[in-house]
Amino acid sequence: MINSETDLVFALGGAVLHFLWQGTVIGLITSLMIRVLHKSSVESRYTVALCSSVMCAIVFLITFWGLVYKTPNTSGGLIAPITLIPSVKNYLGNMHQIVATIWAIGVGFLIARFAFHWLWSQLLRTKMIANPDRQWLDIFDELKTQMGISKTIKMLKSGLVQTPMVVGWISPVVLVPAAAFALLSPEQMRMILVHELTHIRRYDHWVNQFQALVEIILFFHPVVWWLSRQMQIEREYCCDDASLQAVPKRKVLAETLAQLEQMRISSPANSLAANGGSLMDRITRILDNRVRTRETKKHKMKIQTLGVIAATALLVGVISNVEAKDTKKAQISKKQPARGKLNNNAVIKKIKAAVDAGELTKKEAAKKIADMKKEYGSKKKGNPKSKYNEVIKEIKDAVGSGKLTKKEAAEKIAAMKNKLGSKNKKKSKKTKSKRK
């Protein structure tokens, strides 16, 4: 039983303090569940957020009830048992009274805010309204029949609102700004009306009032505001999905939301606007398939660029390796004559050693050295026939490129043959004279 008003204040302050850790635990569990359900349906995430909000209210009320009637720890651990000395009890009593006073001031302020928004929504239902044209009413009635919604739900054209919304609690009304009938196409209007009627079919106008009540009572905890925001986001996603089922054109819905944002003004908290939630998040989600395609293309472009860079680096490496091999071969070819000369000297030394040992006569050694020098000299000078063929090829290439005429080429070849012939005659004369 309630012993005094002081006990009631103490219970209220204690419930507020207890909910600081209780709400944090609920928030952490909810956040984890939403993260796990990230790839699941929107409805499942919305249900989790809604149940968590209900749980916050229930836990707070159970804690308050237990403290009011001073029941022992029978609430399953929600209320920690406290056994303290009198001085500490007095300190806690004062602290609970201060907390309860601050809580009451905050609740009073939020109740006044809620009342203002309620009066404003009632004003929207009665001021500057008119019935839309017959064609729009026919579309609205058709959608209500398809969605199984009561025929008593009305659609009105409003001169005050600047974005479509649902106002009212017991008898909700769909208000559409007068400018929307001129700016939006019938297809876009159908999407918006499906969105608003989905709010009504889901009883979001009732949930919205409960949400406002929880925010008033538990305004002091950030988790409560985060849950409300999460519910609002997921609720709009659900209605967007319903709009896409009616008219499966993502781009049209995204353009419609962008146009509504241009017409938007601040709407009362207890109304359900078609452009509620984060507009950019909703448009991004609607165009999610396009965004993923673009990201995939960007990823492919990055891979292709990296592939080109890798191929270029590989090609440069191969060319450098070939050039290094060619340079090494050229250096080896330059060193080869010297090596040949060193080999000849070594052979001559061996021949001389053989003469000293008596294995060869001086005449045989001289003949071997002469033959070796003759062979080395012919290699050094090169093959005249191969040089002749190279010159002939160069002359033919010059004729092909137009640098020489055929007549000039024939004259050069004849002159080269005469020169080679005279050299051969001189060599034959020298050999004959030596023989004589």
Short mmCIF file of C-alpha atoms in Angstrom, two decimals:
data_model
loop_
_atom_site.label_atom_id
_atom_site.label_comp_id
_atom_site.label_asym_id
_atom_site.label_seq_id
_atom_site.Cartn_x
_atom_site.Cartn_y
_atom_site.Cartn_z
CA MET A 1 0.00 0.00 0.00
CA ILE A 2 0.95 3.65 -0.49
CA ASN A 3 1.90 4.99 2.96
CA SER A 4 2.35 8.65 2.01
CA GLU A 5 2.94 11.10 -0.82
CA THR A 6 6.65 10.98 0.06
CA ASP A 7 6.72 7.29 -0.73
CA LEU A 8 5.14 7.98 -4.13
CA VAL A 9 7.80 10.58 -4.95
CA PHE A 10 10.53 8.24 -3.69
CA ALA A 11 9.15 5.42 -5.90
CA LEU A 12 8.98 7.71 -8.93
CA GLY A 13 12.56 8.94 -8.47
CA GLY A 14 13.74 5.38 -7.88
CA ALA A 15 11.99 4.13 -11.02
CA VAL A 16 13.65 6.88 -13.08
CA LEU A 17 17.10 6.03 -11.68
CA HIS A 18 16.58 2.30 -12.15
CA PHE A 19 15.48 2.81 -15.75
CA LEU A 20 18.83 4.40 -16.58
CA TRP A 21 20.48 0.98 -16.52
CA GLN A 22 17.37 -0.94 -17.55
CA GLY A 23 16.91 1.17 -20.69
CA THR A 24 20.59 0.82 -21.55
CA VAL A 25 20.36 -2.97 -21.39
CA ILE A 26 17.23 -2.96 -23.56
CA GLY A 27 18.91 -0.62 -26.05
CA LEU A 28 22.02 -2.79 -26.33
CA ILE A 29 19.98 -5.95 -26.90
CA THR A 30 17.77 -4.18 -29.48
CA SER A 31 20.78 -2.77 -31.31
CA LEU A 32 22.33 -6.23 -31.50
CA MET A 33 19.09 -7.77 -32.80
CA ILE A 34 18.63 -5.07 -35.46
CA ARG A 35 22.22 -5.56 -36.57
CA VAL A 36 21.64 -9.32 -36.85
CA LEU A 37 18.42 -8.67 -38.82
CA HIS A 38 20.13 -6.13 -41.10
CA LYS A 39 19.54 -8.26 -44.21
CA SER A 40 16.11 -9.51 -43.08
CA SER A 41 12.75 -7.95 -43.88
CA VAL A 42 11.99 -4.38 -42.85
CA GLU A 43 8.92 -5.59 -40.98
CA SER A 44 11.04 -7.77 -38.67
CA ARG A 45 13.29 -4.83 -37.69
CA TYR A 46 10.24 -2.64 -37.12
CA THR A 47 8.69 -5.32 -34.89
CA VAL A 48 11.87 -5.55 -32.82
CA ALA A 49 11.98 -1.77 -32.30
CA LEU A 50 8.28 -1.64 -31.42
CA CYS A 51 8.52 -4.53 -28.94
CA SER A 52 11.56 -2.91 -27.34
CA SER A 53 9.64 0.34 -26.91
CA VAL A 54 6.77 -1.55 -25.30
CA MET A 55 9.27 -3.36 -23.07
CA CYS A 56 10.71 -0.03 -21.91
CA ALA A 57 7.27 1.15 -20.81
CA ILE A 58 6.45 -2.15 -19.07
CA VAL A 59 9.79 -2.31 -17.21
CA PHE A 60 9.43 1.28 -16.00
CA LEU A 61 5.86 0.69 -14.78
CA ILE A 62 6.76 -2.59 -13.03
CA THR A 63 9.68 -0.92 -11.28
CA PHE A 64 7.52 2.01 -10.22
CA TRP A 65 4.76 -0.32 -9.02
CA GLY A 66 7.19 -2.41 -6.99
CA LEU A 67 8.70 0.65 -5.30
CA VAL A 68 5.31 2.18 -4.55
CA TYR A 69 4.08 -0.86 -2.69
CA LYS A 70 7.54 -1.60 -1.28
CA THR A 71 7.51 -5.17 -2.44
CA PRO A 72 10.71 -7.16 -1.96
CA ASN A 73 12.77 -8.21 -4.98
CA THR A 74 9.92 -10.09 -6.72
CA SER A 75 10.23 -8.45 -10.10
CA GLY A 76 12.84 -10.82 -11.45
CA GLY A 77 15.85 -8.65 -10.67
CA LEU A 78 14.44 -5.43 -12.07
CA ILE A 79 14.66 -3.75 -8.67
CA ALA A 80 17.88 -4.15 -6.73
CA PRO A 81 17.33 -4.69 -2.96
CA ILE A 82 18.70 -1.83 -0.89
CA THR A 83 19.55 -2.11 2.84
CA LEU A 84 21.22 1.11 3.98
CA ILE A 85 21.88 3.04 7.18
CA PRO A 86 19.44 5.90 8.00
CA SER A 87 21.75 8.74 6.89
CA VAL A 88 22.18 7.17 3.47
CA LYS A 89 18.43 6.60 3.23
CA ASN A 90 17.83 10.30 3.91
CA TYR A 91 20.34 11.23 1.20
CA LEU A 92 18.71 8.87 -1.29
CA GLY A 93 15.28 10.20 -0.33
CA ASN A 94 16.37 13.76 -1.16
CA MET A 95 17.99 12.65 -4.40
CA HIS A 96 14.88 10.72 -5.46
CA GLN A 97 12.77 13.77 -4.71
CA ILE A 98 15.00 15.98 -6.90
CA VAL A 99 14.92 13.42 -9.72
CA ALA A 100 11.14 13.09 -9.48
CA THR A 101 10.75 16.90 -9.59
CA ILE A 102 12.95 17.19 -12.71
CA TRP A 103 11.03 14.31 -14.31
CA ALA A 104 7.69 16.00 -13.59
CA ILE A 105 8.89 19.29 -15.15
CA GLY A 106 10.05 17.45 -18.28
CA VAL A 107 6.80 15.52 -18.57
CA GLY A 108 4.78 18.73 -18.17
CA PHE A 109 6.72 20.41 -20.95
CA LEU A 110 6.29 17.44 -23.32
CA ILE A 111 2.56 17.19 -22.56
CA ALA A 112 2.18 20.84 -23.52
CA ARG A 113 4.13 20.15 -26.72
CA PHE A 114 1.94 17.16 -27.54
CA ALA A 115 -1.23 19.21 -26.92
CA PHE A 116 0.01 21.92 -29.28
CA HIS A 117 0.68 19.38 -32.04
CA TRP A 118 -2.74 17.80 -31.48
CA LEU A 119 -4.47 21.17 -31.78
CA TRP A 120 -2.46 21.91 -34.92
CA SER A 121 -3.49 18.60 -36.50
CA GLN A 122 -7.13 19.35 -35.68
CA LEU A 123 -6.71 22.73 -37.36
CA LEU A 124 -5.36 21.03 -40.48
CA ARG A 125 -8.47 18.85 -40.65
CA THR A 126 -10.88 21.80 -40.56
CA LYS A 127 -9.21 24.83 -42.16
CA MET A 128 -8.64 25.48 -45.87
CA ILE A 129 -9.75 22.04 -47.03
CA ALA A 130 -11.80 20.93 -50.05
CA ASN A 131 -12.79 17.76 -51.83
CA PRO A 132 -10.47 16.74 -54.71
CA ASP A 133 -11.72 16.24 -58.27
CA ARG A 134 -13.79 13.16 -59.04
CA GLN A 135 -10.95 11.37 -60.86
CA TRP A 136 -8.71 11.53 -57.78
CA LEU A 137 -11.52 10.36 -55.49
CA ASP A 138 -12.16 7.40 -57.80
CA ILE A 139 -8.47 6.42 -57.62
CA PHE A 140 -8.57 6.77 -53.83
CA ASP A 141 -11.72 4.61 -53.51
CA GLU A 142 -10.21 2.01 -55.82
CA LEU A 143 -7.07 1.79 -53.70
CA LYS A 144 -9.08 1.50 -50.47
CA THR A 145 -11.03 -1.41 -51.95
CA GLN A 146 -7.85 -3.16 -53.11
CA MET A 147 -6.18 -2.72 -49.72
CA GLY A 148 -9.25 -3.69 -47.67
CA ILE A 149 -9.54 -0.35 -45.85
CA SER A 150 -12.76 1.12 -44.45
CA LYS A 151 -14.67 3.33 -46.86
CA THR A 152 -15.11 5.96 -44.15
CA ILE A 153 -11.49 7.08 -44.58
CA LYS A 154 -11.50 10.39 -46.45
CA MET A 155 -9.03 12.19 -48.68
CA LEU A 156 -9.08 16.01 -48.60
CA LYS A 157 -7.24 18.69 -50.53
CA SER A 158 -5.53 21.09 -48.12
CA GLY A 159 -4.16 24.58 -48.55
CA LEU A 160 -2.12 24.39 -45.33
CA VAL A 161 -0.12 21.18 -45.61
CA GLN A 162 2.69 21.00 -48.13
CA THR A 163 3.21 17.24 -48.14
CA PRO A 164 0.70 14.35 -48.04
CA MET A 165 0.04 13.08 -44.52
CA VAL A 166 -2.36 11.16 -42.28
CA VAL A 167 -3.82 13.14 -39.38
CA GLY A 168 -6.17 11.98 -36.68
CA TRP A 169 -6.33 9.15 -34.22
CA ILE A 170 -9.82 7.68 -34.04
CA SER A 171 -10.94 8.76 -37.55
CA PRO A 172 -7.78 9.43 -39.61
CA VAL A 173 -7.90 11.61 -42.72
CA VAL A 174 -5.49 11.70 -45.65
CA LEU A 175 -4.53 15.30 -46.44
CA VAL A 176 -2.92 16.09 -49.79
CA PRO A 177 -1.51 19.54 -50.59
CA ALA A 178 -3.32 21.37 -53.37
CA ALA A 179 -0.03 21.86 -55.25
CA ALA A 180 0.54 18.09 -55.40
CA PHE A 181 -2.48 17.58 -57.69
CA ALA A 182 -0.89 19.92 -60.21
CA LEU A 183 2.77 18.86 -59.84
CA LEU A 184 2.47 15.07 -59.50
CA SER A 185 1.40 12.70 -62.26
CA PRO A 186 -1.44 10.19 -61.69
CA GLU A 187 1.18 7.45 -61.35
CA GLN A 188 3.07 9.41 -58.70
CA MET A 189 -0.16 10.30 -56.89
CA ARG A 190 -1.15 6.63 -56.82
CA MET A 191 2.18 5.80 -55.15
CA ILE A 192 1.70 8.49 -52.51
CA LEU A 193 -1.87 7.46 -51.73
CA VAL A 194 -0.80 3.81 -51.36
CA HIS A 195 1.91 4.97 -48.98
CA GLU A 196 -0.55 6.88 -46.79
CA LEU A 197 -3.20 4.16 -46.87
CA THR A 198 -0.57 1.61 -45.84
CA HIS A 199 0.05 3.70 -42.70
CA ILE A 200 -3.66 3.42 -41.91
CA ARG A 201 -3.86 -0.31 -42.69
CA ARG A 202 -0.89 -0.94 -40.39
CA TYR A 203 -2.52 1.16 -37.61
CA ASP A 204 0.54 3.39 -37.58
CA HIS A 205 -1.61 6.30 -36.39
CA TRP A 206 -2.32 4.34 -33.19
CA VAL A 207 1.29 3.28 -32.78
CA ASN A 208 2.32 6.90 -33.31
CA GLN A 209 0.23 8.01 -30.33
CA PHE A 210 1.65 5.23 -28.14
CA GLN A 211 5.13 6.24 -29.28
CA ALA A 212 4.46 9.84 -28.26
CA LEU A 213 3.25 8.66 -24.83
CA VAL A 214 6.40 6.59 -24.23
CA GLU A 215 8.55 9.57 -25.28
CA ILE A 216 6.75 11.75 -22.72
CA ILE A 217 7.16 9.31 -19.83
CA LEU A 218 10.71 8.16 -20.60
CA PHE A 219 12.01 11.35 -22.22
CA PHE A 220 15.17 11.31 -20.06
CA HIS A 221 16.68 8.21 -21.69
CA PRO A 222 18.38 8.45 -25.14
CA VAL A 223 17.49 4.83 -25.94
CA VAL A 224 13.79 5.75 -26.02
CA TRP A 225 14.39 8.47 -28.61
CA TRP A 226 16.63 6.14 -30.63
CA LEU A 227 13.91 3.47 -30.63
CA SER A 228 11.32 6.02 -31.77
CA ARG A 229 13.59 7.14 -34.58
CA GLN A 230 14.25 3.53 -35.59
CA MET A 231 10.51 2.80 -35.65
CA GLN A 232 9.89 5.85 -37.82
CA ILE A 233 12.62 4.83 -40.30
CA GLU A 234 11.48 1.22 -40.61
CA ARG A 235 7.82 2.30 -40.79
CA GLU A 236 8.53 4.51 -43.80
CA TYR A 237 10.52 1.72 -45.44
CA CYS A 238 7.52 -0.62 -45.05
CA CYS A 239 5.21 1.89 -46.71
CA ASP A 240 7.71 2.54 -49.51
CA ASP A 241 7.75 -1.19 -50.22
CA ALA A 242 3.96 -1.16 -50.42
CA SER A 243 4.09 1.74 -52.89
CA LEU A 244 6.54 -0.20 -55.07
CA GLN A 245 4.23 -3.20 -55.05
CA ALA A 246 1.41 -1.01 -56.38
CA VAL A 247 3.59 0.74 -58.98
CA PRO A 248 6.90 -1.17 -59.40
CA LYS A 249 8.98 1.77 -60.60
CA ARG A 250 11.80 2.68 -58.23
CA LYS A 251 12.97 5.71 -60.15
CA VAL A 252 9.47 7.23 -60.20
CA LEU A 253 9.11 6.82 -56.43
CA ALA A 254 12.53 8.38 -55.82
CA GLU A 255 11.63 11.37 -58.00
CA THR A 256 8.31 11.69 -56.19
CA LEU A 257 9.99 11.80 -52.78
CA ALA A 258 12.40 14.45 -54.05
CA GLN A 259 9.49 16.59 -55.25
CA LEU A 260 7.69 16.18 -51.93
CA GLU A 261 10.82 17.30 -50.09
CA GLN A 262 10.74 20.54 -52.08
CA MET A 263 7.17 21.13 -50.89
CA ARG A 264 7.85 20.10 -47.31
CA ILE A 265 7.20 22.22 -44.24
CA SER A 266 7.37 21.32 -40.55
CA SER A 267 4.48 18.94 -39.84
CA PRO A 268 3.02 18.12 -36.40
CA ALA A 269 4.53 15.18 -34.56
CA ASN A 270 1.27 13.20 -34.41
CA SER A 271 0.87 13.20 -38.21
CA LEU A 272 2.30 10.68 -40.63
CA ALA A 273 3.88 12.45 -43.63
CA ALA A 274 4.85 10.70 -46.86
CA ASN A 275 8.33 12.20 -46.72
CA GLY A 276 8.98 11.27 -43.08
CA GLY A 277 12.24 9.67 -42.05
CA SER A 278 15.55 10.32 -43.70
CA LEU A 279 14.82 11.28 -47.30
CA MET A 280 18.30 10.46 -48.64
CA ASP A 281 18.29 7.08 -46.88
CA ARG A 282 14.90 6.25 -48.37
CA ILE A 283 15.90 7.29 -51.89
CA THR A 284 19.17 5.36 -51.59
CA ARG A 285 17.29 2.29 -50.41
CA ILE A 286 14.73 2.59 -53.24
CA LEU A 287 17.52 2.85 -55.80
CA ASP A 288 19.56 0.20 -53.97
CA ASN A 289 19.84 -2.02 -57.04
CA ARG A 290 21.13 0.86 -59.15
CA VAL A 291 23.60 1.88 -56.45
CA ARG A 292 24.96 -1.65 -56.18
CA THR A 293 25.30 -1.82 -59.97
CA ARG A 294 27.27 1.44 -59.98
CA GLU A 295 29.48 0.23 -57.13
CA THR A 296 30.10 -3.00 -59.05
CA LYS A 297 31.07 -1.00 -62.15
CA LYS A 298 33.41 1.17 -60.11
CA HIS A 299 34.94 -1.96 -58.58
CA LYS A 300 35.44 -3.46 -62.06
CA MET A 301 37.02 -0.23 -63.30
CA LYS A 302 39.45 -0.29 -60.38
CA ILE A 303 40.36 -3.91 -61.13
CA GLN A 304 40.84 -3.11 -64.82
CA THR A 305 43.05 -0.13 -63.98
CA LEU A 306 45.16 -2.24 -61.64
CA GLY A 307 45.38 -4.91 -64.36
CA VAL A 308 46.62 -2.38 -66.93
CA ILE A 309 49.20 -1.05 -64.48
CA ALA A 310 50.38 -4.58 -63.66
CA ALA A 311 50.58 -5.52 -67.37
CA THR A 312 52.54 -2.33 -68.14
CA ALA A 313 54.96 -3.02 -65.29
CA LEU A 314 55.40 -6.60 -66.51
CA LEU A 315 56.01 -5.43 -70.09
CA VAL A 316 58.59 -2.86 -68.95
CA GLY A 317 60.32 -5.56 -66.90
CA VAL A 318 60.48 -7.94 -69.89
CA ILE A 319 61.86 -5.23 -72.18
CA SER A 320 64.46 -4.25 -69.59
CA ASN A 321 65.44 -7.89 -69.18
CA VAL A 322 65.83 -8.34 -72.97
CA GLU A 323 67.90 -5.15 -73.25
CA ALA A 324 70.10 -6.32 -70.37
CA LYS A 325 70.66 -9.66 -72.10
CA ASP A 326 71.49 -7.93 -75.40
CA THR A 327 73.97 -5.63 -73.63
CA LYS A 328 75.56 -8.60 -71.90
CA LYS A 329 75.89 -10.44 -75.22
CA ALA A 330 77.48 -7.38 -76.84
CA GLN A 331 79.96 -7.12 -73.99
CA ILE A 332 80.80 -10.82 -74.30
CA SER A 333 81.27 -10.50 -78.07
CA LYS A 334 83.66 -7.57 -77.50
CA LYS A 335 85.68 -9.59 -75.04
CA GLN A 336 85.81 -12.69 -77.23
CA PRO A 337 88.78 -11.55 -79.50
CA ALA A 338 90.91 -10.87 -76.45
CA ARG A 339 90.00 -14.26 -75.05
CA GLY A 340 90.91 -15.82 -78.39
CA LYS A 341 94.25 -14.09 -78.29
CA LEU A 342 94.87 -15.37 -74.77
CA ASN A 343 93.98 -18.88 -75.89
CA ASN A 344 96.47 -18.65 -78.78
CA ASN A 345 99.24 -17.56 -76.44
CA ALA A 346 98.46 -20.50 -74.18
CA VAL A 347 98.63 -22.90 -77.14
CA ILE A 348 101.97 -21.42 -78.26
CA LYS A 349 103.35 -21.91 -74.75
CA LYS A 350 102.21 -25.54 -74.82
CA ILE A 351 103.89 -26.07 -78.24
CA LYS A 352 107.14 -24.59 -76.97
CA ALA A 353 106.95 -26.81 -73.89
CA ALA A 354 106.48 -29.82 -76.17
CA VAL A 355 109.57 -28.79 -78.19
CA ASP A 356 111.62 -28.49 -75.00
CA ALA A 357 110.44 -31.91 -73.91
CA GLY A 358 111.44 -33.39 -77.29
CA GLU A 359 107.91 -34.33 -78.25
CA LEU A 360 107.95 -32.01 -81.29
CA THR A 361 110.69 -30.78 -83.62
CA LYS A 362 111.17 -27.06 -84.18
CA LYS A 363 109.93 -27.42 -87.78
CA GLU A 364 106.69 -29.12 -86.67
CA ALA A 365 106.14 -26.54 -83.95
CA ALA A 366 106.68 -23.67 -86.41
CA LYS A 367 104.16 -25.19 -88.82
CA LYS A 368 101.52 -25.58 -86.09
CA ILE A 369 101.98 -22.01 -84.89
CA ALA A 370 101.72 -20.71 -88.48
CA ASP A 371 98.51 -22.65 -89.13
CA MET A 372 97.01 -21.38 -85.85
CA LYS A 373 97.88 -17.74 -86.65
CA LYS A 374 96.43 -18.13 -90.15
CA GLU A 375 93.16 -19.49 -88.74
CA TYR A 376 92.96 -16.71 -86.11
CA GLY A 377 93.60 -14.04 -88.77
CA SER A 378 90.83 -15.34 -91.02
CA LYS A 379 88.33 -15.27 -88.11
CA LYS A 380 89.35 -11.74 -87.18
CA LYS A 381 88.99 -10.41 -90.72
CA GLY A 382 85.69 -12.17 -91.24
CA ASN A 383 84.22 -13.90 -94.28
CA PRO A 384 84.34 -11.70 -97.44
CA LYS A 385 81.47 -13.59 -98.99
CA SER A 386 79.13 -12.76 -96.09
CA LYS A 387 80.14 -9.07 -96.32
CA TYR A 388 79.41 -9.14 -100.06
CA ASN A 389 75.92 -10.57 -99.42
CA GLU A 390 75.22 -7.92 -96.79
CA VAL A 391 76.17 -5.12 -99.20
CA ILE A 392 73.97 -6.62 -101.94
CA LYS A 393 71.05 -6.73 -99.50
CA GLU A 394 71.58 -3.08 -98.49
CA ILE A 395 71.60 -2.03 -102.16
CA LYS A 396 68.33 -3.91 -102.80
CA ASP A 397 66.71 -2.27 -99.76
CA ALA A 398 67.79 1.14 -101.05
CA VAL A 399 66.16 0.38 -104.42
CA GLY A 400 62.96 -0.75 -102.67
CA SER A 401 62.78 2.46 -100.63
CA GLY A 402 63.46 4.65 -103.67
CA LYS A 403 66.86 5.90 -102.53
CA LEU A 404 68.57 4.29 -105.57
CA THR A 405 67.44 3.54 -109.07
CA LYS A 406 67.94 0.11 -110.56
CA LYS A 407 70.62 1.51 -112.87
CA GLU A 408 72.56 3.02 -109.97
CA ALA A 409 72.27 -0.20 -108.03
CA ALA A 410 73.57 -2.25 -110.97
CA GLU A 411 76.55 0.10 -111.34
CA LYS A 412 77.41 -0.22 -107.62
CA ILE A 413 77.20 -4.00 -107.71
CA ALA A 414 79.42 -4.12 -110.84
CA ALA A 415 81.99 -1.81 -109.24
CA MET A 416 82.03 -3.98 -106.10
CA LYS A 417 82.53 -7.14 -108.18
CA ASN A 418 85.41 -5.53 -110.11
CA LYS A 419 87.02 -4.49 -106.82
CA LEU A 420 86.73 -7.98 -105.39
CA GLY A 421 88.06 -9.44 -108.66
CA SER A 422 91.15 -7.21 -108.64
CA LYS A 423 91.85 -8.19 -104.99
CA ASN A 424 91.64 -11.87 -105.86
CA LYS A 425 94.03 -11.39 -108.83
CA LYS A 426 96.59 -9.65 -106.60
CA LYS A 427 96.34 -12.46 -104.04
CA SER A 428 96.88 -15.11 -106.75
CA LYS A 429 99.94 -13.26 -108.11
CA LYS A 430 101.43 -13.07 -104.62
CA THR A 431 100.93 -16.77 -104.01
CA LYS A 432 102.54 -17.62 -107.42
CA SER A 433 105.57 -15.40 -106.73
CA LYS A 434 105.99 -17.04 -103.29
CA ARG A 435 105.89 -20.51 -104.85
CA LYS A 436 108.52 -19.54 -107.43
#
